[in-house]
mmCIF file of C-alpha atoms in Angstrom:
data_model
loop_
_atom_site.group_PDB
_atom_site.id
_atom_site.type_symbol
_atom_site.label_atom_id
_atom_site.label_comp_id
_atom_site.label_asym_id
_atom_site.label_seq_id
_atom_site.Cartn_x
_atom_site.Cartn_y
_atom_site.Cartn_z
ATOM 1 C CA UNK A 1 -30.371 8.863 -10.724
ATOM 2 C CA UNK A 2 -28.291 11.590 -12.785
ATOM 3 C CA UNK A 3 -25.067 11.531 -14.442
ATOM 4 C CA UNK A 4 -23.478 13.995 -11.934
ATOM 5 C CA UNK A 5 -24.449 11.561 -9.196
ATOM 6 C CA UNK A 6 -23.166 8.624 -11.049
ATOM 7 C CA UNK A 7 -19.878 10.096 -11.395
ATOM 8 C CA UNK A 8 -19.994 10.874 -7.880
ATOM 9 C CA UNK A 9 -19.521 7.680 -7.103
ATOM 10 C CA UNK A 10 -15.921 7.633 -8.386
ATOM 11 C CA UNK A 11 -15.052 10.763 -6.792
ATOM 12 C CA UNK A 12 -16.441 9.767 -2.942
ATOM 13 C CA UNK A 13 -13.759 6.821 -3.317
ATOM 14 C CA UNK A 14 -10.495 7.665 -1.764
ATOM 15 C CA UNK A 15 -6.976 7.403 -3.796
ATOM 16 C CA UNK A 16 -6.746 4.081 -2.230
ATOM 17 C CA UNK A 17 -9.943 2.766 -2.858
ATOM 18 C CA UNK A 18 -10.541 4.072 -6.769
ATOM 19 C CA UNK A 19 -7.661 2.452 -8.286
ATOM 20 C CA UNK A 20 -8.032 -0.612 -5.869
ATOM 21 C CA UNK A 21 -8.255 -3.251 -9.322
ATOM 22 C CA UNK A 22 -5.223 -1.077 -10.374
ATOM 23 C CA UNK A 23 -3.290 -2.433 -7.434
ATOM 24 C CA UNK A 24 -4.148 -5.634 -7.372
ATOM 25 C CA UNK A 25 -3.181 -6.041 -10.608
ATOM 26 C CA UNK A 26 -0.150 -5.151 -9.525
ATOM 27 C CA UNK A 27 0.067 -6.866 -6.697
ATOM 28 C CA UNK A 28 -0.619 -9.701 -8.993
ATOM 29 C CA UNK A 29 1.847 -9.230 -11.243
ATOM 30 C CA UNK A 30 4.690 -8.471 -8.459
ATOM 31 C CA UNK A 31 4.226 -11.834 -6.813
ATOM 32 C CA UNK A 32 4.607 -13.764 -10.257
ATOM 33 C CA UNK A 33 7.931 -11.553 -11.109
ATOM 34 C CA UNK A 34 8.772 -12.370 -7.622
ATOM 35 C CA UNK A 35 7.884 -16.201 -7.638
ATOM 36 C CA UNK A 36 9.893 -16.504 -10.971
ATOM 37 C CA UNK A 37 13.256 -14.650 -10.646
ATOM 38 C CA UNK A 38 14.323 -15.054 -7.105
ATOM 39 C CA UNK A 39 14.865 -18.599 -6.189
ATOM 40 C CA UNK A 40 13.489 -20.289 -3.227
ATOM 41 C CA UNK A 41 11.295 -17.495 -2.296
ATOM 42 C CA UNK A 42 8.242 -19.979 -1.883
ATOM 43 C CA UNK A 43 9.783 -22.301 0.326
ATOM 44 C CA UNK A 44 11.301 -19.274 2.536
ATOM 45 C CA UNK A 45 7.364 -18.170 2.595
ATOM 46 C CA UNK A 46 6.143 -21.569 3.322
ATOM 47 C CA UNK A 47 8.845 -22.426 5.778
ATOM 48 C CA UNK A 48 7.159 -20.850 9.313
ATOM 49 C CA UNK A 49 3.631 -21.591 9.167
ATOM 50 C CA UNK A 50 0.833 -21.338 11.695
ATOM 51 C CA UNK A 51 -2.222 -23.745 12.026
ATOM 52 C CA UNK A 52 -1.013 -24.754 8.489
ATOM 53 C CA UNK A 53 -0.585 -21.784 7.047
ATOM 54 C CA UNK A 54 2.825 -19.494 5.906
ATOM 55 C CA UNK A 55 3.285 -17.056 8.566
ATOM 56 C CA UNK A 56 3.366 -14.622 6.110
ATOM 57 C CA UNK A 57 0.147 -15.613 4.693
ATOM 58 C CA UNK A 58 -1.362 -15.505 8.059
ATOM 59 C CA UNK A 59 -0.624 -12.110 9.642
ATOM 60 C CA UNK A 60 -0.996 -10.720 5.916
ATOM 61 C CA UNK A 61 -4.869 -12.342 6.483
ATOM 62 C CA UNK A 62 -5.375 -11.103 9.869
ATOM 63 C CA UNK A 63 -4.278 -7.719 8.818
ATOM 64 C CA UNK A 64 -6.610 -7.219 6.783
ATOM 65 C CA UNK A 65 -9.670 -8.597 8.144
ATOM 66 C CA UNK A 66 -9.017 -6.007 11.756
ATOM 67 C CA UNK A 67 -9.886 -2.884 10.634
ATOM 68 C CA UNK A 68 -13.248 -3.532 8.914
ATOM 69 C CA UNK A 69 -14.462 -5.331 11.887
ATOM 70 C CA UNK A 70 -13.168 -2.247 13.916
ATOM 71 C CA UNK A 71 -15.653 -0.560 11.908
ATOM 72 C CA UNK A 72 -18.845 -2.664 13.074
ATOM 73 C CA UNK A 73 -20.743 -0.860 15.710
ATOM 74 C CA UNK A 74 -21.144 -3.893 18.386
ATOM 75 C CA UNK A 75 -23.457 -1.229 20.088
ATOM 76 C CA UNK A 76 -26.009 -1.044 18.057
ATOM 77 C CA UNK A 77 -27.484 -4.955 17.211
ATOM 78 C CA UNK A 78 -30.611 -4.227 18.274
ATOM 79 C CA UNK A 79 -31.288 -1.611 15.666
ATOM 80 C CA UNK A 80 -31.361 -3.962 13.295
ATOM 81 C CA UNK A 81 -32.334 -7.398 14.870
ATOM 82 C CA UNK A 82 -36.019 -5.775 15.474
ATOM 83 C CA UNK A 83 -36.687 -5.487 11.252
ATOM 84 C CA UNK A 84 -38.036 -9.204 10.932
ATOM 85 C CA UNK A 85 -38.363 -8.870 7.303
ATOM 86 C CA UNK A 86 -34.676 -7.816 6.745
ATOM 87 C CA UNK A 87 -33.535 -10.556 9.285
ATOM 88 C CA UNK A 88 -35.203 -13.107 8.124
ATOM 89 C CA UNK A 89 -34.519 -12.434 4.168
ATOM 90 C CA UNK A 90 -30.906 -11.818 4.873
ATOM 91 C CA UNK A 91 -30.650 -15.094 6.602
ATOM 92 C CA UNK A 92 -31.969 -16.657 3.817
ATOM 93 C CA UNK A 93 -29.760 -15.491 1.624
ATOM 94 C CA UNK A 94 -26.745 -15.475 3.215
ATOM 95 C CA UNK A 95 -27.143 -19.077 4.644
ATOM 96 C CA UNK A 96 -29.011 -21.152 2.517
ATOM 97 C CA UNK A 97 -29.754 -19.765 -1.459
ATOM 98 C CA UNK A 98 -25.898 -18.364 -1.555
ATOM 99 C CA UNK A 99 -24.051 -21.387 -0.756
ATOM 100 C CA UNK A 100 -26.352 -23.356 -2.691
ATOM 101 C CA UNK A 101 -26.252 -20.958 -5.765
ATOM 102 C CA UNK A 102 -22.318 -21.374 -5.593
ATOM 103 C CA UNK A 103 -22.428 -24.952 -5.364
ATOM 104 C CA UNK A 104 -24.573 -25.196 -8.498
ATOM 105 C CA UNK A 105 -23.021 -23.124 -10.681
ATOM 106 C CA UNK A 106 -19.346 -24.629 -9.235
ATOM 107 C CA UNK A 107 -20.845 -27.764 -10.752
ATOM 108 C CA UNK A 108 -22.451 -26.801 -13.657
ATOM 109 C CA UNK A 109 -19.613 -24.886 -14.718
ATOM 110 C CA UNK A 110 -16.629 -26.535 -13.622
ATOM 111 C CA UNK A 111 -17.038 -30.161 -13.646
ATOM 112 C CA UNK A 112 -14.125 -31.429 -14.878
ATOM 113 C CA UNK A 113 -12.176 -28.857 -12.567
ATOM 114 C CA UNK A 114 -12.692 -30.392 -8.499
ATOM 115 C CA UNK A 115 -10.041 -28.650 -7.006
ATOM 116 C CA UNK A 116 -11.025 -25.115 -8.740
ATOM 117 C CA UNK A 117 -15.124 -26.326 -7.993
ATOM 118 C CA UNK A 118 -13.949 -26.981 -4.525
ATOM 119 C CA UNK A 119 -12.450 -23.890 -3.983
ATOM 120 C CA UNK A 120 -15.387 -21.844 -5.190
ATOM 121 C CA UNK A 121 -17.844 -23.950 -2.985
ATOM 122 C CA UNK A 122 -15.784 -22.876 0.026
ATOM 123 C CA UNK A 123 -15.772 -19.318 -1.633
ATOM 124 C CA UNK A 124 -19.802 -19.261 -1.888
ATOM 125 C CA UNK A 125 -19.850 -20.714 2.035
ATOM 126 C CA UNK A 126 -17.631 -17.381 3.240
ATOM 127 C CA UNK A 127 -19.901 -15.003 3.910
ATOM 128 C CA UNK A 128 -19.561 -11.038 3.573
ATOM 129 C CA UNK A 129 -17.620 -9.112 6.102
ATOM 130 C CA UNK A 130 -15.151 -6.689 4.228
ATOM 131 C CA UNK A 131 -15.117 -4.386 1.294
ATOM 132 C CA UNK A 132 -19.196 -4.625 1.174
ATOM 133 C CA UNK A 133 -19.201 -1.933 3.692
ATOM 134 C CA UNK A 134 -17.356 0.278 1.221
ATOM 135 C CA UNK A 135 -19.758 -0.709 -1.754
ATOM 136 C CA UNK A 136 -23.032 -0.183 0.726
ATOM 137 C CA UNK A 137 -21.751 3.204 1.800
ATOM 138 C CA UNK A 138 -20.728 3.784 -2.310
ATOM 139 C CA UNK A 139 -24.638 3.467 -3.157
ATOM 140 C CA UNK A 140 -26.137 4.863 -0.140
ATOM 141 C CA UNK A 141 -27.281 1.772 1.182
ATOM 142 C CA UNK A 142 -28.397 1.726 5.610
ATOM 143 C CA UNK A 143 -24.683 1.644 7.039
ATOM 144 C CA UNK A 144 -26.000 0.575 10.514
ATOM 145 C CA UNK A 145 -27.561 -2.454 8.969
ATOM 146 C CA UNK A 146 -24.720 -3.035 6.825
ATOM 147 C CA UNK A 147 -22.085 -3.322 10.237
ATOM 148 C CA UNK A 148 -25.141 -5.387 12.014
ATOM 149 C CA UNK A 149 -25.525 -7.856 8.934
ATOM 150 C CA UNK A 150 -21.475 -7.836 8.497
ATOM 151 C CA UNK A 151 -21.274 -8.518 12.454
ATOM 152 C CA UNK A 152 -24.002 -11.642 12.612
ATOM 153 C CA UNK A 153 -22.632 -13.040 9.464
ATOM 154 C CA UNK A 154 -18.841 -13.026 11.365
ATOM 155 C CA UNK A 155 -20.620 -14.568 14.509
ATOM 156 C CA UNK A 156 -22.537 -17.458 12.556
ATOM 157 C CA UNK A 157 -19.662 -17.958 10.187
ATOM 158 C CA UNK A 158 -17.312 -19.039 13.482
ATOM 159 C CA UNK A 159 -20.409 -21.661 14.397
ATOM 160 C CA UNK A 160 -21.746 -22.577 10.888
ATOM 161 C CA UNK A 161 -19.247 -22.701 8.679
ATOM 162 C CA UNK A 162 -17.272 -26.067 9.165
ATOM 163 C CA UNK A 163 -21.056 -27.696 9.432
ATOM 164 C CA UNK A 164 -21.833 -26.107 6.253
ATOM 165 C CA UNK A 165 -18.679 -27.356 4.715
ATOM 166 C CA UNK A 166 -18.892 -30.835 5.426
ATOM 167 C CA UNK A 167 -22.403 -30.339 3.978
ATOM 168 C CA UNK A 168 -21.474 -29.237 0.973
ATOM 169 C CA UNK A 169 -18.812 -30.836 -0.004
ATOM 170 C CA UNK A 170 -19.216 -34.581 1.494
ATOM 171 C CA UNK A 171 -23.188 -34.975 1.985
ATOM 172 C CA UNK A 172 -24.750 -33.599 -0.470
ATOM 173 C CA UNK A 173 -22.477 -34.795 -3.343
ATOM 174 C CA UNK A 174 -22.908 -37.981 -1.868
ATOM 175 C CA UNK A 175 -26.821 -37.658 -2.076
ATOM 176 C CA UNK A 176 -27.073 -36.112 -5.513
ATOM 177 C CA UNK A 177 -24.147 -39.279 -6.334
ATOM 178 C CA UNK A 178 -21.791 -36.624 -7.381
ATOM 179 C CA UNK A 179 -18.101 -37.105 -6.348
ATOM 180 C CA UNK A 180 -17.170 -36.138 -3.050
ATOM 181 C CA UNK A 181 -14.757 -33.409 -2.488
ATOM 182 C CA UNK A 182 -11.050 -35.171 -1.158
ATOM 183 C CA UNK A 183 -10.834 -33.636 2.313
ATOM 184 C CA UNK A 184 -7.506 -34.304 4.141
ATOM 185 C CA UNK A 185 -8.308 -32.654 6.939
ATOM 186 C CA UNK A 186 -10.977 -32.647 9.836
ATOM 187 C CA UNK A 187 -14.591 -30.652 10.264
ATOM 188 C CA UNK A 188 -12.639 -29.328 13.633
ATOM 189 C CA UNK A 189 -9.354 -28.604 11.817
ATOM 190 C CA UNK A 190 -11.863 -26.016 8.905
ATOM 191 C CA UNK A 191 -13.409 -24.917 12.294
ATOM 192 C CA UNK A 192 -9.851 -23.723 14.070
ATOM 193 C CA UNK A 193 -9.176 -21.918 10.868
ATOM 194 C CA UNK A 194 -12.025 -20.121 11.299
ATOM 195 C CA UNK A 195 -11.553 -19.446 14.540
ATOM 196 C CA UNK A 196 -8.045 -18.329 14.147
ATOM 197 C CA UNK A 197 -8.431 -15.978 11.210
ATOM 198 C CA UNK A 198 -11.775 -14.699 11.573
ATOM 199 C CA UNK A 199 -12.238 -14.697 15.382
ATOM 200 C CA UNK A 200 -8.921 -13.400 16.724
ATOM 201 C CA UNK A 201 -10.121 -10.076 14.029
ATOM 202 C CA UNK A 202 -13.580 -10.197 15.374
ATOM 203 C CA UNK A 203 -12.502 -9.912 19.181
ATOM 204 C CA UNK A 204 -10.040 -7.604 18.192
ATOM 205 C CA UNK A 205 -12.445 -5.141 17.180
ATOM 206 C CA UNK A 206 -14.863 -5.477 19.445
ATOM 207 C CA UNK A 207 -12.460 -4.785 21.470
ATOM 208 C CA UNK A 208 -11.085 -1.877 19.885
ATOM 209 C CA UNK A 209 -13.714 -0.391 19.957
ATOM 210 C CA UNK A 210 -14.698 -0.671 23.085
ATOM 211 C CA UNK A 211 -12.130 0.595 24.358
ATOM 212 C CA UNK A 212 -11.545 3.087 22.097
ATOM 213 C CA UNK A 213 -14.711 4.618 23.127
ATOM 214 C CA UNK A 214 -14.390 4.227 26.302
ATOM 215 C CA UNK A 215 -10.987 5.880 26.457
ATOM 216 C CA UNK A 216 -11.398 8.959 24.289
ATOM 217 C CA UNK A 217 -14.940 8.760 22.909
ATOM 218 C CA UNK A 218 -16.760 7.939 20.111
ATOM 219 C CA UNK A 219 -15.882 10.785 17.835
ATOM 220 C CA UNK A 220 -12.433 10.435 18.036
ATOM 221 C CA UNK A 221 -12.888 6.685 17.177
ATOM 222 C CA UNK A 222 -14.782 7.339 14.178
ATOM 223 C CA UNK A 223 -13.101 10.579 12.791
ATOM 224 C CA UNK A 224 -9.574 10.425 14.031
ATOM 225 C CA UNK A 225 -8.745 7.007 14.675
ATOM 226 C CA UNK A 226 -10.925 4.340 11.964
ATOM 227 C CA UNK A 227 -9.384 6.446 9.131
ATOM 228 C CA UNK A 228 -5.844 6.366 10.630
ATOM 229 C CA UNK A 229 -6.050 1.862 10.497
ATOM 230 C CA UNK A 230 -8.441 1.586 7.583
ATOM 231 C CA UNK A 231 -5.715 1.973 5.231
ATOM 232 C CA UNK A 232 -4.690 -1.549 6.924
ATOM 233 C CA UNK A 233 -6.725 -3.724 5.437
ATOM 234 C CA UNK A 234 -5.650 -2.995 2.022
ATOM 235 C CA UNK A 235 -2.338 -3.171 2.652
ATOM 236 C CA UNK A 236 -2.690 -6.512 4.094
ATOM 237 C CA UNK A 237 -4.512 -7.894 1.052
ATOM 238 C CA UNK A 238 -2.339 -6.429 -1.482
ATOM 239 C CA UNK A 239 0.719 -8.141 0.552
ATOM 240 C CA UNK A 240 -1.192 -11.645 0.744
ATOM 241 C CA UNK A 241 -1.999 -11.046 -2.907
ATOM 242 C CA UNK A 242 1.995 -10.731 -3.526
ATOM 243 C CA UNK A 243 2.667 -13.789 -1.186
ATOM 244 C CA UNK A 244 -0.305 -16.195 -2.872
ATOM 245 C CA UNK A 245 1.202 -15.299 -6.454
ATOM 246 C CA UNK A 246 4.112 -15.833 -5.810
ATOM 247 C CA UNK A 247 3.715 -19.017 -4.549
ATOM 248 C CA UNK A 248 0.965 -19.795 -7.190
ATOM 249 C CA UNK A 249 3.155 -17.861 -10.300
ATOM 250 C CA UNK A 250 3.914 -21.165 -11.844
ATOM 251 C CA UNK A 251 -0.119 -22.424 -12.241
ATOM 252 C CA UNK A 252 -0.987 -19.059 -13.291
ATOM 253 C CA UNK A 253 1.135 -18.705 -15.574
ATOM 254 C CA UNK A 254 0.720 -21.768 -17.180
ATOM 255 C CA UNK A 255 -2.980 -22.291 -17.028
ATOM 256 C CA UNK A 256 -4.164 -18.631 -17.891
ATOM 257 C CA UNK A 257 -7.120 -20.833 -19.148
ATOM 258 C CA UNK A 258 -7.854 -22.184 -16.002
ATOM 259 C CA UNK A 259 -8.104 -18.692 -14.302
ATOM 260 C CA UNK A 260 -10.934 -17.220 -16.706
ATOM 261 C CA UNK A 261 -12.854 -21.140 -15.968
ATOM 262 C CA UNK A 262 -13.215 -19.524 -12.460
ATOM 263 C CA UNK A 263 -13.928 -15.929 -13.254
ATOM 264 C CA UNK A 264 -17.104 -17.380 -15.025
ATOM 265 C CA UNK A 265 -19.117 -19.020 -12.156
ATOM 266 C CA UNK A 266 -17.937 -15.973 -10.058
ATOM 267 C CA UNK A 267 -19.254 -13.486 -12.236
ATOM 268 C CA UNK A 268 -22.337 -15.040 -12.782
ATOM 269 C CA UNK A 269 -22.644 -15.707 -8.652
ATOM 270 C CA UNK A 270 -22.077 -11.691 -8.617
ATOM 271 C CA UNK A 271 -24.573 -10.792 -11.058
ATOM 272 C CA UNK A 272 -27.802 -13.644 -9.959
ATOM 273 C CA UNK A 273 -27.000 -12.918 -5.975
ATOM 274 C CA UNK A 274 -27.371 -9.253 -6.363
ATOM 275 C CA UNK A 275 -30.055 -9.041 -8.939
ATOM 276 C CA UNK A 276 -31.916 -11.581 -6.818
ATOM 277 C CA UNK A 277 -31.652 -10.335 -3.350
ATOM 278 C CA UNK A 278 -32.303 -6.514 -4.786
ATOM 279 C CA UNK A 279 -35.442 -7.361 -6.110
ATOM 280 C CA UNK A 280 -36.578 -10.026 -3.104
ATOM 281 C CA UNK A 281 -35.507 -6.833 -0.753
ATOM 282 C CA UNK A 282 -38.176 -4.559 -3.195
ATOM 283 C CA UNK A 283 -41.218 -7.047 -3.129
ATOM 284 C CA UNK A 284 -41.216 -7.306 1.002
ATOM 285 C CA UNK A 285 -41.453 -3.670 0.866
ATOM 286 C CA UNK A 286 -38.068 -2.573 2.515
ATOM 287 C CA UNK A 287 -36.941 0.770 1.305
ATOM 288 C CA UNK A 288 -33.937 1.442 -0.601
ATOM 289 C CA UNK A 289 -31.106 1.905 1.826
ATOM 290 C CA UNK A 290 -32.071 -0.965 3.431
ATOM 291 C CA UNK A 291 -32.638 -3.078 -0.274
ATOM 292 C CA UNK A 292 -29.138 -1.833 -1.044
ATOM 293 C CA UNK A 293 -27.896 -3.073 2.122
ATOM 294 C CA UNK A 294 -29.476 -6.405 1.476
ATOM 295 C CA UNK A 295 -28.184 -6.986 -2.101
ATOM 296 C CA UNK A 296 -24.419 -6.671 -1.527
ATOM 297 C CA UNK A 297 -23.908 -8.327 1.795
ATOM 298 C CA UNK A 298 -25.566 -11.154 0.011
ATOM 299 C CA UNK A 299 -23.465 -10.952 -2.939
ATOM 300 C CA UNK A 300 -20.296 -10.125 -1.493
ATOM 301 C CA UNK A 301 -18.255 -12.854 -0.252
ATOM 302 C CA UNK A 302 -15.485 -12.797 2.425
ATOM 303 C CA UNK A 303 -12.594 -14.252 0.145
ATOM 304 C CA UNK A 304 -9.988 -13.637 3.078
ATOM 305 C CA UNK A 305 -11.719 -16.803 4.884
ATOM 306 C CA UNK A 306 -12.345 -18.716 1.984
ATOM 307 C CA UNK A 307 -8.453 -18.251 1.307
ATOM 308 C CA UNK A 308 -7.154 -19.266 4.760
ATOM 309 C CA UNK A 309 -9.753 -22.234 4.837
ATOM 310 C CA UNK A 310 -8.211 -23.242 1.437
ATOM 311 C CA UNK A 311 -4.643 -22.853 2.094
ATOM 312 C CA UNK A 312 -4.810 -24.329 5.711
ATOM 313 C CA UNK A 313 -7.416 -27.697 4.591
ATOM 314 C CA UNK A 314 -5.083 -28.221 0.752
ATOM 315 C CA UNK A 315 -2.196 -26.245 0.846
ATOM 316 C CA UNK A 316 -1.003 -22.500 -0.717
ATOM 317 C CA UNK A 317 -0.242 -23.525 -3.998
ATOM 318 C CA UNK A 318 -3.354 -26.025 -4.188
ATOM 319 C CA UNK A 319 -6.078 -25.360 -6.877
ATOM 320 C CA UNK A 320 -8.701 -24.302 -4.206
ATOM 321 C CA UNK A 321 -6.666 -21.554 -2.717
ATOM 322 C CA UNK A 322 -5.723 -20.299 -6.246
ATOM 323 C CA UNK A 323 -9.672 -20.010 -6.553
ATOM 324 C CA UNK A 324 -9.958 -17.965 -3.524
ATOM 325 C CA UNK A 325 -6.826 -15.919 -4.912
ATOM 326 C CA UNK A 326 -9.399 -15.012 -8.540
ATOM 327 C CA UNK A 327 -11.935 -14.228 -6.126
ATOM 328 C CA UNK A 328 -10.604 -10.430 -5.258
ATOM 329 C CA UNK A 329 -9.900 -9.691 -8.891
ATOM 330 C CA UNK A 330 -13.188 -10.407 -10.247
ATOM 331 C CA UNK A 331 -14.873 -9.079 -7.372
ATOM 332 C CA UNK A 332 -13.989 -5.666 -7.047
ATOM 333 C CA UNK A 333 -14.727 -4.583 -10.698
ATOM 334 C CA UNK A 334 -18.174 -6.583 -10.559
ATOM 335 C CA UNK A 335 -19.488 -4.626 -7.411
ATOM 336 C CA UNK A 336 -18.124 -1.379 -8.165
ATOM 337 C CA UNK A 337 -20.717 -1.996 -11.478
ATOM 338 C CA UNK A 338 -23.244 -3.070 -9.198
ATOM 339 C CA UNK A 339 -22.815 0.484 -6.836
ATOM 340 C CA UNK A 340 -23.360 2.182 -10.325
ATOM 341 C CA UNK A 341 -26.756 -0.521 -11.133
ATOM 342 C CA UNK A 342 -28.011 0.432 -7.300
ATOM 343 C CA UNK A 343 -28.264 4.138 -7.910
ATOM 344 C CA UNK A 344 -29.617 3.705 -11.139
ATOM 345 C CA UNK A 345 -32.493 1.403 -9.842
ATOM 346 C CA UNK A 346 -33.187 3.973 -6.989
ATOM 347 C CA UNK A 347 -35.813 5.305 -9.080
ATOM 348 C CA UNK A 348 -37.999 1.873 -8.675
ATOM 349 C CA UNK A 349 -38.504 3.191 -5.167
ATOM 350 C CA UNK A 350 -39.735 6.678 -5.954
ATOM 351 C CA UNK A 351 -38.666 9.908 -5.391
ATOM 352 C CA UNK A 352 -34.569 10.884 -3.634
ATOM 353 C CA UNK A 353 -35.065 12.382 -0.496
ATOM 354 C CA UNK A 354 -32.703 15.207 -0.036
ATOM 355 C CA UNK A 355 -30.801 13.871 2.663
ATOM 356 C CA UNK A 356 -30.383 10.122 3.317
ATOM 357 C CA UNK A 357 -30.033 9.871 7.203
ATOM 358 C CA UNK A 358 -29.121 6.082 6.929
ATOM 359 C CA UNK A 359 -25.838 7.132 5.896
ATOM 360 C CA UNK A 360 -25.290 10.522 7.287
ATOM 361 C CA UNK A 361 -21.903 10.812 9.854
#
């Protein structure tokens, strides 16, 4: 890959989208200011809450989660479902070495730190269904398998995830005599969190675009309208950035230490899940767009969930949602490296065509 295609990367991302760490750094920094010089602004946050959670927090959390899975093309999950090899090593992935690659290094790394270990645990149990899109379109990765991965991971997530939680953070430290994770909530009360703030997005989309199509076609869905609500979904994570800090301002603040403990694990999660699933995607023989596609909807990680599980199960200002909260930071500058290590490996898989029809409008 050339230099003038690496710096294209930069210059496909909108104004938004470029200096995305730029504003949630500030974002960041708003909520502490916030948190610190006007008084009682966390308990006016906390003080409406639904299924647990700040009303705030919520509709800032729903917000964002809409327009992405306005994006996924419902249509089309055949396309993808038929490729066995990228099924089956996605499910893999997704489901069983990423959660358990979390929970190790959550251990290994923080184990004199449960609520910040539990937090990441939930963290490696969200699965991808945001921003990947943008960093599998960034390296030219399949876009149609991208929404169909992003789409089955949403659907399983709603089934699998409160199973998968117990799992991980009641069974098997119980097995492996580790200390088990202090849960003051139900399986079924992680489960209606799910529900709530990733299936009232998910059915939202669908039908959005549904109807969308159906009422003025699928070009003006995808050219006129998608762009016009995209937007969205940064706005609404930049405001629950604001509202999390701000309620959080006080820990951060105070344990700056703390925060780089959980950048660690994260980064290295990043760099082994990518890494991994690129070159597993290479040695079953799928092409590149497709390899792409593979590697960062296993490495991303849907941090929107893994924050509403967090605050809803142990509170907002509770060590396991301010590990959902580091999640963003440290995950936007990590993939945006990884679009930039994608193109460069595109060579492994011989020549560039000229065109890429994978990710053609």
């Amino acid at each position: 890959m050339t230099a003038v295609a690496d710096r294209g990367v930069v210059a496909r991302l909108s104004t938004l989208d470029r200096f995305l760490p730029v504003w949630i750094l500030a974002a960041m920094l708003l909520g502490l200011g916030a948190g610190r010089v006007i008084p009682g602004l966390g308990a006016a946050i906390d003080a409406v809450r639904m299924d647990g959670i700040s009303l705030p927090i919520a509709l800032g959390l729903l917000i964002m989660m809409y327009p992405v899975l306005a994006k996924v093309r419902y249509d089309r999950l055949d396309t993808v479902t038929r490729d066995r090899r990228l099924m089956a090593v996605s499910l893999l992935l997704n489901w069983v070495l990423g959660p358990a690659l979390m929970f190790t290094l959550a251990w290994l790394l923080l184990p004199d730190l449960p609520e910040y270990r539990t937090g990441l645990i939930i963290v490696g149990l969200a699965r991808c269904i945001a921003m990947v899109v943008i960093w599998n379109d960034l390296a030219d990765g399949d876009r149609e398998a991208a929404a169909v991965l992003v789409a089955l991971n949403s659907v399983f997530q709603v089934i699998a995830f409160a199973a998968l939680g117990w799992f991980y953070l009641d069974v098997l430290p119980g097995w492996l005599g580790l200390p088990r994770a202090d849960l003051t909530v139900s399986a079924w009360a992680i489960a209606r969190s799910v529900l709530i703030f990733l299936g009232i997005p998910l059915v939202a989309g669908y039908l959005t675009r549904r109807l969308g199509e159906r009422a003025r076609g699928r070009d003006w869905y995808e050219t006129r309208f998608l762009p016009r609500i995209g937007p969205a979904a940064l706005y609404g994570l930049l405001f629950t950035i604001v509202v999390l800090f701000a309620l959080q301002g006080d820990q951060i603040t105070h344990r700056p230490g703390d925060v780089a403990r959980i950048a660690l694990p994260l980064l290295a999660y990043f760099a082994i899940m990518w890494a991994g699933s690129f070159a597993l995607g290479r040695a079953v023989g799928l092409p590149y767009e497709r390899t792409t596609t593979l590697a960062f909807t296993a490495a991303g990680n849907n941090f929107e969930l893994a924050i509403a599980v967090a605050i809803a199960t142990f509170g907002a200002t509770s060590g396991q949602a301010l590990a959902g909260v580091v999640g963003p930071l440290i995950e936007v500058p990590a993939l945006v490296a990884l679009v930039y290590a994608a193109l460069w490996a595109r060579r492994l898989f011989g020549p560039v065509p000229a065109t890429n029809p994978s990710v053609e409008e």
